[in-house]
XYZ file of C-alpha atoms in Angstrom:
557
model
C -21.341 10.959 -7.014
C -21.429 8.363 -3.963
C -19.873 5.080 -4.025
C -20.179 1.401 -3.582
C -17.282 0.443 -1.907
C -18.586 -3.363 -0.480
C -21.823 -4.042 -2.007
C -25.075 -5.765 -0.685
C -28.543 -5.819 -0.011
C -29.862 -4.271 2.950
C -32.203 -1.680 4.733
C -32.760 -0.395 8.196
C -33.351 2.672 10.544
C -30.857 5.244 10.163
C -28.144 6.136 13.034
C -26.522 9.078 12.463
C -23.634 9.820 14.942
C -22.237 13.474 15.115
C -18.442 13.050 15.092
C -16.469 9.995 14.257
C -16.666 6.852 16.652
C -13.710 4.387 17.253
C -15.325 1.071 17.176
C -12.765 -0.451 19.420
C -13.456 1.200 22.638
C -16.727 2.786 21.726
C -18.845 0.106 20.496
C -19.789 -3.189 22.494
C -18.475 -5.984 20.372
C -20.937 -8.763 22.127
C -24.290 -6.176 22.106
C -23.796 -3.258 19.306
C -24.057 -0.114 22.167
C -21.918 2.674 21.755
C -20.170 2.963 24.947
C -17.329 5.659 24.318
C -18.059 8.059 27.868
C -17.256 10.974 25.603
C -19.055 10.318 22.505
C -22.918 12.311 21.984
C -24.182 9.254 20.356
C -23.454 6.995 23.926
C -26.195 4.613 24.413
C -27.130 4.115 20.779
C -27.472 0.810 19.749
C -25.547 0.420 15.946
C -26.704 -3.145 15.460
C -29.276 -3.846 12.348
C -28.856 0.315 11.726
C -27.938 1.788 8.659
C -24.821 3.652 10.436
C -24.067 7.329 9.235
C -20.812 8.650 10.601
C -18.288 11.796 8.379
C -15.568 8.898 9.609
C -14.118 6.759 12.091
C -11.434 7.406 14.418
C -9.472 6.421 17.014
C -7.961 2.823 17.018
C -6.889 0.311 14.162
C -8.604 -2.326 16.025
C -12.182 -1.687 14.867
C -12.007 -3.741 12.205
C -12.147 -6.594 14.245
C -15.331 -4.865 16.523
C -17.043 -4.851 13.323
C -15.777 -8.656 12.235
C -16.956 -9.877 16.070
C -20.639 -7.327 15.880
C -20.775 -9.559 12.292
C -20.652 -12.859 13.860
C -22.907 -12.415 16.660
C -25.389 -11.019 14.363
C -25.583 -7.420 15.775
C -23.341 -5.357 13.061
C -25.102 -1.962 11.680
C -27.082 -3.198 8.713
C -24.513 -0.966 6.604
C -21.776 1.812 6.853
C -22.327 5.186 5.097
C -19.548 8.022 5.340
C -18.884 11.243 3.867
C -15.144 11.361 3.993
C -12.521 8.258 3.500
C -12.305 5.109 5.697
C -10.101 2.254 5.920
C -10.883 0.723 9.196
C -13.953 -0.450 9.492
C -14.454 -0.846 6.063
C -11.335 -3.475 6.067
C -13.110 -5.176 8.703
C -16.019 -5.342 5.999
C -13.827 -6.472 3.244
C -12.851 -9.245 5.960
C -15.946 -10.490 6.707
C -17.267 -10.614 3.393
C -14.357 -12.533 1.614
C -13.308 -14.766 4.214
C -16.605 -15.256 6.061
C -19.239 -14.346 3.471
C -20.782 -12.448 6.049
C -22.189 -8.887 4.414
C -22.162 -5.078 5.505
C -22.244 -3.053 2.926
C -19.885 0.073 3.152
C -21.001 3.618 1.055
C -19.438 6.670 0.816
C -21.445 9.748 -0.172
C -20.567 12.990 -1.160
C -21.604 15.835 1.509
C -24.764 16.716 -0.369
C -25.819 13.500 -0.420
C -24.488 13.008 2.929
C -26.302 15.629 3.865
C -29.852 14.800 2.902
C -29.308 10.989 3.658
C -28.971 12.368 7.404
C -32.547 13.435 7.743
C -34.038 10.126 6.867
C -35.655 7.785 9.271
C -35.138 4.726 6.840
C -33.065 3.627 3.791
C -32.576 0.974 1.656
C -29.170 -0.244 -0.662
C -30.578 -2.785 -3.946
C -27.683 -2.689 -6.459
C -26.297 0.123 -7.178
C -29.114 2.234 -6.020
C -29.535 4.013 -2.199
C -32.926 5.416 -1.130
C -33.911 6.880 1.710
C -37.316 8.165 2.356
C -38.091 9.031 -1.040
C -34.886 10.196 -2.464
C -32.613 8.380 -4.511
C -28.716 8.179 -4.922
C -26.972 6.292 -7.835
C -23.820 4.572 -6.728
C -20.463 3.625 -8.799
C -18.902 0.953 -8.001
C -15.708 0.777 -6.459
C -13.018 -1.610 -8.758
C -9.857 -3.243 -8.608
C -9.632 -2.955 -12.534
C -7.715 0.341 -12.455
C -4.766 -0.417 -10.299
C -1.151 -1.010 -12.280
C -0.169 -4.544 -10.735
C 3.507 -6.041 -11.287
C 4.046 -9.346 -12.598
C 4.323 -10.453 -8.713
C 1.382 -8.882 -7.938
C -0.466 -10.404 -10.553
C 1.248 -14.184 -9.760
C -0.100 -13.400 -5.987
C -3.379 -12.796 -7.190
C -3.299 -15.906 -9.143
C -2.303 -17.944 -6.302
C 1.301 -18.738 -7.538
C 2.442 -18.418 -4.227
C -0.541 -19.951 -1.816
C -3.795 -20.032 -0.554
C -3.123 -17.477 2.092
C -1.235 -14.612 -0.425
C -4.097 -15.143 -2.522
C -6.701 -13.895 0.047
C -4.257 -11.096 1.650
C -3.059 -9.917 -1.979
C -7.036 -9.574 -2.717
C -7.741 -7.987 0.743
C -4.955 -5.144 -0.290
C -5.866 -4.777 -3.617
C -9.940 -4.244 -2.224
C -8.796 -1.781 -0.124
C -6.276 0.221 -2.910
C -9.521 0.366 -4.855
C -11.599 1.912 -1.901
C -8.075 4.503 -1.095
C -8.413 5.002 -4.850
C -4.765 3.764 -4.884
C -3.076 3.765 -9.012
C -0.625 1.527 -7.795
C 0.833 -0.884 -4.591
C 4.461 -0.266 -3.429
C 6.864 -2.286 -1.621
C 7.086 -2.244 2.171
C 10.049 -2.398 4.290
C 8.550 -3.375 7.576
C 5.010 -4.439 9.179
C 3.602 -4.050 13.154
C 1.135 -6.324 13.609
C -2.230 -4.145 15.952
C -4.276 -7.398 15.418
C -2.809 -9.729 17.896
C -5.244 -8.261 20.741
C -7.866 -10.274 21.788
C -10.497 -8.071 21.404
C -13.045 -10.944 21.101
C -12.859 -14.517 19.331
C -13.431 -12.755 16.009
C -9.172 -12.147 15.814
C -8.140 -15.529 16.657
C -10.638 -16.538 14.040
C -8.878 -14.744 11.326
C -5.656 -15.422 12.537
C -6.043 -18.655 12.597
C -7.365 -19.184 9.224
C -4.276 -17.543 7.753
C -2.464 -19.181 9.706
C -3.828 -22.489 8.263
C -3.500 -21.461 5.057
C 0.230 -21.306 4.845
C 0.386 -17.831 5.996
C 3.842 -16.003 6.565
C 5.021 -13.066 6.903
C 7.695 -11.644 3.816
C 8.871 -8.765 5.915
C 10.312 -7.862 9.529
C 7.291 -7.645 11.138
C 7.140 -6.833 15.116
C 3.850 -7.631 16.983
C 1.735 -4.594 19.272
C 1.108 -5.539 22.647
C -1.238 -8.925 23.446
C -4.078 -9.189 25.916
C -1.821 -11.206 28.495
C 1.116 -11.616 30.254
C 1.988 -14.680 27.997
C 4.468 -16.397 30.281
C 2.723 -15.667 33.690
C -0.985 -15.279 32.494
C -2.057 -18.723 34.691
C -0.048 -17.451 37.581
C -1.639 -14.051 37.598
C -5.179 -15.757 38.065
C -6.350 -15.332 34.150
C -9.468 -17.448 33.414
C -8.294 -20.571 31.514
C -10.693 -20.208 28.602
C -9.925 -16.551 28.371
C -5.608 -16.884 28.481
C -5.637 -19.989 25.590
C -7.330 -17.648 23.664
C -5.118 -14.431 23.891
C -1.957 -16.400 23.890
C -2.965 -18.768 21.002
C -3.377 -15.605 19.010
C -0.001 -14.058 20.112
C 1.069 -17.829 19.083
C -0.786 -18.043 15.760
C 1.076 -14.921 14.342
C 4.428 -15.860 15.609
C 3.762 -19.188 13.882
C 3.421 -16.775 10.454
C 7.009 -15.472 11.526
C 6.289 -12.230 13.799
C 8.707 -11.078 15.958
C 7.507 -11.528 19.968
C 7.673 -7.659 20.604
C 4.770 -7.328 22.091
C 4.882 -3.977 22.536
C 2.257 -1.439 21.579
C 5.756 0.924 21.349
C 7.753 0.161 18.547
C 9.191 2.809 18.788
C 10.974 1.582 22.093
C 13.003 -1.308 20.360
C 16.005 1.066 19.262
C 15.583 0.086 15.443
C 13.527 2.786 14.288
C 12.687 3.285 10.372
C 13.946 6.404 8.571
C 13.494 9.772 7.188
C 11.050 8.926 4.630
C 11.121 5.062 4.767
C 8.050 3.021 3.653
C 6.561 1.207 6.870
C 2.970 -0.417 7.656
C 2.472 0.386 10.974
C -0.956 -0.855 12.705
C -1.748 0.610 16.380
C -2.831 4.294 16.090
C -0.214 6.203 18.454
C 2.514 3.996 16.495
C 1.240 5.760 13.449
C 0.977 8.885 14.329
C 4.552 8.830 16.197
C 6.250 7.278 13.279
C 4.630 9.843 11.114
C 5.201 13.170 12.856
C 7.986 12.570 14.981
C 10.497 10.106 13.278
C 9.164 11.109 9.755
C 8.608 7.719 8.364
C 5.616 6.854 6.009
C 2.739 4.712 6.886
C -0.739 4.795 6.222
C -3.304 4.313 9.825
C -3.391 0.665 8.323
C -6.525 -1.223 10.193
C -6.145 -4.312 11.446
C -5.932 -7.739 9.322
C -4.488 -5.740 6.762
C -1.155 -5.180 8.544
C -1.203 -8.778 7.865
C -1.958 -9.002 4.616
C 0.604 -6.323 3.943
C 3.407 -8.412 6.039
C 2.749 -11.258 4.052
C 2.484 -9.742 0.470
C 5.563 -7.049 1.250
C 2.823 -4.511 -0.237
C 0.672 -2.023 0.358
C -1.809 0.664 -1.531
C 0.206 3.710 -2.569
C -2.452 5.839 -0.676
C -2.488 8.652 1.941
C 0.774 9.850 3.412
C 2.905 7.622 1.288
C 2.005 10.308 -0.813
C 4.419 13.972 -0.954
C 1.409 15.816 -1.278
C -0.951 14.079 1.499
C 1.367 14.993 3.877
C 0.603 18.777 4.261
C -1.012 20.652 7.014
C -4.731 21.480 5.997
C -5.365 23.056 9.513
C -3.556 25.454 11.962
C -3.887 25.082 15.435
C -2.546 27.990 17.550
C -1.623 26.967 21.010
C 0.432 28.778 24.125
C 2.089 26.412 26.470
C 1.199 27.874 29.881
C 4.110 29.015 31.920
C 4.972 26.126 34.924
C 3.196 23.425 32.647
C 4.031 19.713 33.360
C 4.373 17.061 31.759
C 0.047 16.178 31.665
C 0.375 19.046 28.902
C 1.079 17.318 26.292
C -1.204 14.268 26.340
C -4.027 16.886 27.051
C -2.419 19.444 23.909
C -2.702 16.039 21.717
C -6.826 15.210 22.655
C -7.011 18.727 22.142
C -5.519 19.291 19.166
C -7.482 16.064 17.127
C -10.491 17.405 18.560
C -9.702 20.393 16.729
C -8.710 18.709 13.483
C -10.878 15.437 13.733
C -10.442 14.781 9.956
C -7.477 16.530 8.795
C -3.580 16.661 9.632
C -2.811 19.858 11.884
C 0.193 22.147 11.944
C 0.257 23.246 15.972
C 1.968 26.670 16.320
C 3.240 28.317 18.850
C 5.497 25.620 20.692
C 9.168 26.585 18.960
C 10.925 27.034 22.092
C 9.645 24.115 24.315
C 11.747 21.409 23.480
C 9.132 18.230 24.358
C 10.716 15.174 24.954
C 10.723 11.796 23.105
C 7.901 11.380 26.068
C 5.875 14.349 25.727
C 5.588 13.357 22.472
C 4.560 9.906 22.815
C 1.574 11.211 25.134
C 0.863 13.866 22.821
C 0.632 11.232 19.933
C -1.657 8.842 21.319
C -4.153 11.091 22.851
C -3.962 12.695 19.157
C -5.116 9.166 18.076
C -7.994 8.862 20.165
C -9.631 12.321 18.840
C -8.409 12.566 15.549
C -8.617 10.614 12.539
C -5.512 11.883 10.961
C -2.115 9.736 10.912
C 0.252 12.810 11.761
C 0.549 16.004 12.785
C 3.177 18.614 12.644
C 4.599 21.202 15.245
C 6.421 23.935 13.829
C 9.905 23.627 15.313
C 9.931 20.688 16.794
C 8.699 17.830 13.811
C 10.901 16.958 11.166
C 8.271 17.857 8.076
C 6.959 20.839 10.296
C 8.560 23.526 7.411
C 5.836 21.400 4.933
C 3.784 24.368 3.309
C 0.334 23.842 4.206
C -2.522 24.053 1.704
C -3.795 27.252 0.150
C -7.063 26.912 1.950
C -5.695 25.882 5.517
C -7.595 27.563 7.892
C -7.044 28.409 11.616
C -8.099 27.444 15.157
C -7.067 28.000 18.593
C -6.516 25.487 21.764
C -7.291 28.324 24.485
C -6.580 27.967 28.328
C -10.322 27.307 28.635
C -10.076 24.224 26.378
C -6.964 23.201 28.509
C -9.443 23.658 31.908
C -12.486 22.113 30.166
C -10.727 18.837 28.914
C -8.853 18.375 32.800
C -12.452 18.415 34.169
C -13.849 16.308 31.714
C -10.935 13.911 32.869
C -11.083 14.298 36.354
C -15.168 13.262 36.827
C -14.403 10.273 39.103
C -13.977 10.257 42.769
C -11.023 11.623 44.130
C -10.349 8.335 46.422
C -8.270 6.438 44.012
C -8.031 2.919 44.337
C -5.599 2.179 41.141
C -2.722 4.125 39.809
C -2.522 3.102 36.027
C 0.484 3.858 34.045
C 2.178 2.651 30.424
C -0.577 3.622 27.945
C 1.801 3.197 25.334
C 4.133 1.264 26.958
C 6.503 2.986 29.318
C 9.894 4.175 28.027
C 13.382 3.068 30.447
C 13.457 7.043 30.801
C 9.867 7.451 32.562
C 10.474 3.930 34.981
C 13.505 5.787 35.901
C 11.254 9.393 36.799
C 8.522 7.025 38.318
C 11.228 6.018 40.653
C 12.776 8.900 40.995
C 9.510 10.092 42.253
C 8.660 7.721 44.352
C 11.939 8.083 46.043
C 11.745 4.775 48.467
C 8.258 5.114 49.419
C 5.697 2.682 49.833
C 2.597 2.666 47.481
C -1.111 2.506 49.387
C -2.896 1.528 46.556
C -2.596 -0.722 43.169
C -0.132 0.921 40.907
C 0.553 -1.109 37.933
C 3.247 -0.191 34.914
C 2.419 -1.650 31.485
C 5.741 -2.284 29.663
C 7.425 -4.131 26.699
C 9.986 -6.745 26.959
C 12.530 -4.777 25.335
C 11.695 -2.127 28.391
C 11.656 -4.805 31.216
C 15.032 -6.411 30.009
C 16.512 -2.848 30.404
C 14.947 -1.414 33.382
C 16.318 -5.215 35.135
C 19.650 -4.539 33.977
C 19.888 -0.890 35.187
C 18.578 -1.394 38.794
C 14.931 0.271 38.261
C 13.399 -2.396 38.203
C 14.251 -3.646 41.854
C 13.608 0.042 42.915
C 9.990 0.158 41.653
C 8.942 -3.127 42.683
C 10.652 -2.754 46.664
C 8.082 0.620 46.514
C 5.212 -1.990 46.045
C 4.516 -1.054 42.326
C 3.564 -3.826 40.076
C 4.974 -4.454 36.435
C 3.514 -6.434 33.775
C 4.916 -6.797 30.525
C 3.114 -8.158 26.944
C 0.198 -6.447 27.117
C -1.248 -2.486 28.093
C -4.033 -0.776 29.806
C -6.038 -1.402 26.510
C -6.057 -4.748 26.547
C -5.694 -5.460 29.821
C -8.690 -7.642 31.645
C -9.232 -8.798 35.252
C -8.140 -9.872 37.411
C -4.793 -8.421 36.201
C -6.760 -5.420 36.204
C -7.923 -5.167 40.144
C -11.379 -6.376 39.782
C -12.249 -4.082 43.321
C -10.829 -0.777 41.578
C -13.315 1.439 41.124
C -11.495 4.786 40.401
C -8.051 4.547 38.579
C -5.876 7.430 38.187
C -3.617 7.870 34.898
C -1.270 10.027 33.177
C -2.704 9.288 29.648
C -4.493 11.113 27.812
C -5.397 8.148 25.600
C -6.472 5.993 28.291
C -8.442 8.705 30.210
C -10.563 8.808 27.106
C -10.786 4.573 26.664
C -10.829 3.556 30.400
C -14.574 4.489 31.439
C -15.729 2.327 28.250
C -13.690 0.123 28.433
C -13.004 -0.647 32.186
C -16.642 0.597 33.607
C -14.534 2.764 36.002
C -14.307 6.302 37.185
C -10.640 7.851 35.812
C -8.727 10.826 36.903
C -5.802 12.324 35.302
C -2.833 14.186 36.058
C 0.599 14.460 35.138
C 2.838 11.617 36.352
C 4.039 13.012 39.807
C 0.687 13.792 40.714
C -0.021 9.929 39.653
C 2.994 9.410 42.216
C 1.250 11.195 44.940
C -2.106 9.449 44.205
C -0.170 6.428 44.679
C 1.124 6.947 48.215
C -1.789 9.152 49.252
C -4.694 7.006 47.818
C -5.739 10.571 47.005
C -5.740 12.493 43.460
C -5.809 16.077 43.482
C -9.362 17.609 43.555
C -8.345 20.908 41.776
C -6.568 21.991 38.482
C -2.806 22.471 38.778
C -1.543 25.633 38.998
C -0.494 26.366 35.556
C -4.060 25.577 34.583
C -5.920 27.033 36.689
C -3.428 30.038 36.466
């Protein structure tokens, strides 16, 4: 039977989109048009729709589209899903309790999933969904069933504030929609909602903030939207940088750590074999999932917040043994001669093939990936795939996990590999920017960039997105002087996701990149053609002003 997860009256034209759509990214926040290049639904306008999706993927952040499409009126009329959702459906909670704005979010089962999809029109009253004639009954989602401590309970009560009132309601709405029995204590927060997106964060921010908000919990903060130090210096608009850097400023004032990194993994404290995390910022999940084998729900944002401040969390998801499991095998080669662009490309390639489930990738025991490889590989997972982890037998930690009885099998084939570098590589090959640090750059790949570049002179923009953690390191060992005398530029606090003009070139009209994450987010969200290769054909782009016009060998071979 469907549910009710956030209730309200409402009706509309239906919008069904075939696959999953990140709403940060893929959706206009200021007009309600789908603008993810690689989505079939591009062009579609979501606002005033009634919004039929299976899920959402892709980044934490669209819970603050959805907040922003809610206050400039042009948020779907309502959400309908067929499998679970957290992000956008947070961002519902959000607007709802703090902003009494309503979108009402439904799940359905697939039969009623099913024939909801061929309706023009439906309507929600109550508890009762209609569309074109046909009827579903609803339950509602509750809080009533979740086992609270005393703590909890004094939260709720507003023992301890204003602001752990609201976040300890905001995480017990969405334990109820995760069908959660119980909240469990967290051990560290990173903070995804500290991007300026649009005005919609600083908003909520702010009103925590005001409330008495603070954090309970180590808590590091995700990259920011500018250079907070240097944004006036780089040319920022003035109305633009107060806004970014007063929400960086409102969530240190709740007592987050600076980071600013979109990498925590980078910061050389890394949580555990099995520890209980809240992680925000999609390739942080999935990294601290698969590769170091911590626990953390894909938590969206303003409910990393909630979390840091309450030091809880639904007992949902991969907290769970069981949730952890393989559902789908994907079998894979690695071409002999690949490079490094491999792996980001294996990751799009591998959530493609397990949009809404976590895969087991076989057939990589002997290649030995490095931390880097697999920080590619995990974002551009993130991008395709809803799932918080993967696996990859012999190389991730819970890779010997059994997978489920009915696991089923699919293969990434060298045609996939070729199909995905073309579908990459549709810009111009003039390249006028050479974009690199989507995540953040490690101190190992500044060191191969200039190993690479080897003394020469770059002929076009090439700009490295790093942490501070990252800068402070690469300054001390010497790369940093080495990059910069080749002419590259390096910017630190915020990444190619965030990133705006004129710190982005403002005359670039064809970047080149060696992430598979960005190649998928940069034509929506910069308007620009992309290219993509591995990171020494990024180098030869660089000095050439040229990217390479074919597949690479071990492609094409």
């Amino acid at each position: 039977m469907g549910e009710l997860v956030v209730a309200g009256e409402v009706a509309g034209n239906v919008l069904v989109c075939d696959e999953g759509l990140s709403f940060w990214g893929g959706v206009d926040p200021a007009t309600g048009e789908i603008v993810d290049a690689h989505h079939p639904q591009r062009g579609q306008v979501v606002a005033g729709r009634v919004l039929m999706m299976p899920t959402t993927r892709g980044s934490c952040t669209g819970s603050g589209v959805l907040l922003e499409l809610a206050f400039r009126n042009v948020a779907p009329a309502m959400l309908v899903f067929r499998e679970a959702e957290d992000v956008v459906t947070l961002g519902s909670v959000v607007a709802s309790n703090l902003f009494g704005l309503s979108i009402p979010v439904v799940r359905l089962t697939a039969g009623e999933y099913h024939r909801l999809a061929q309706a023009s029109t439906a309507r929600l009253s109550g508890t009762r969904l209609e569309a074109d004639g046909v009827g579903v009954d609803l339950t509602v989602v509750s809080t009533d069933d979740i086992e609270l401590s005393e703590a909890d309970q004094a939260m709720l009560a507003g023992d301890r504030g204003e602001a752990v009132k609201v976040a300890m309601q905001t995480v017990c709405a969405m334990a109820a929609s995760q069908k959660a029995a119980r909240l469990i204590d967290i051990t560290r927060v990173h903070i995804d909602g500290c991007i300026y997106a649009s005005p919609s964060f600083l908003t909520f921010a702010r009103k925590m903030a005001d409330l008495g908000g603070r954090v309970s919990v180590p808590t590091t903060m995700n990259a920011i939207s500018v250079d907070h130090a240097n944004w006036r210096a780089q040319g920022v608009a003035e109305e633009f940088g107060v806004a970014a850097a007063g929400l960086a400023d409102a969530y240190v004032e709740m007592g987050a750590k600076p980071s600013f990194t979109c990498a925590p993994y980078l910061l050389g404290d890394d949580p555990g074999l099995g520890e209980e995390i809240a992680w925000a910022e999609s390739n942080a999940v999935v990294y601290a999932n698969s590769v170091l084998g911590a626990r953390t729900v894909k938590h969206p944002d303003f409910l990393d917040l909630c979390i840091a401040i309450t030091g809880r969390a639904p007992q949902s998801g991969v907290y769970i043994d069981a949730n952890r499991a393989p559902r789908r095998i994907v079998e894979v080669a690695q071409p002999e001669g690949a490079d490094d662009s491999f792996w980001p490309m294996l990751g799009w390639l591998v959530g493609q093939a397990a949009p809404d489930r976590i895969p087991l990738v076989v057939g990589l025991e002997r290649s030995a990936p490095s931390a880097d490889d697999l920080k590619a590989m995990c974002a551009a997972f993130g991008t395709t795939s809803a799932a918080p982890m993967l696996h990859i037998a012999g190389v991730t930690p819970e890779a010997d996990l059994e997978p489920v009885s009915d696991a089923d099998r699919v293969e990434a084939t060298a045609d996939d590999f070729e199909d995905l570098w073309r579908r990459f590589n549709s810009g111009s090959s003039e390249v006028d920017l050479v974009a690199l640090g989507s995540p953040h750059m490690s101190q190992s790949e500044c060191d191969m960039l200039a190993v690479l570049l080897n003394g020469r002179q770059v002929v076009v923009d090439t700009v490295v997105t790093l942490g501070r953690a990252t800068l402070e390191a690469i300054a001390g060992s010497g790369t940093h002087a080495r990059l910069t005398g080749c002419g590259v530029r390096i910017v630190s606090d915020l990444c190619w996701c965030s990133i705006s003009e004129p710190v982005f070139p403002p005359s670039a009209r064809v970047l080149m990149t060696n992430s598979g994450k960005y190649a998928h987010y940069a034509p929506g969200l910069s308007g620009r053609q992309v290219r993509f290769g591995s990171l020494a054909q990024c180098v030869a782009a660089a000095v050439e002003g040229r990217a390479p016009s074919t597949p690479p060998g071990w492609l094409s071979g």
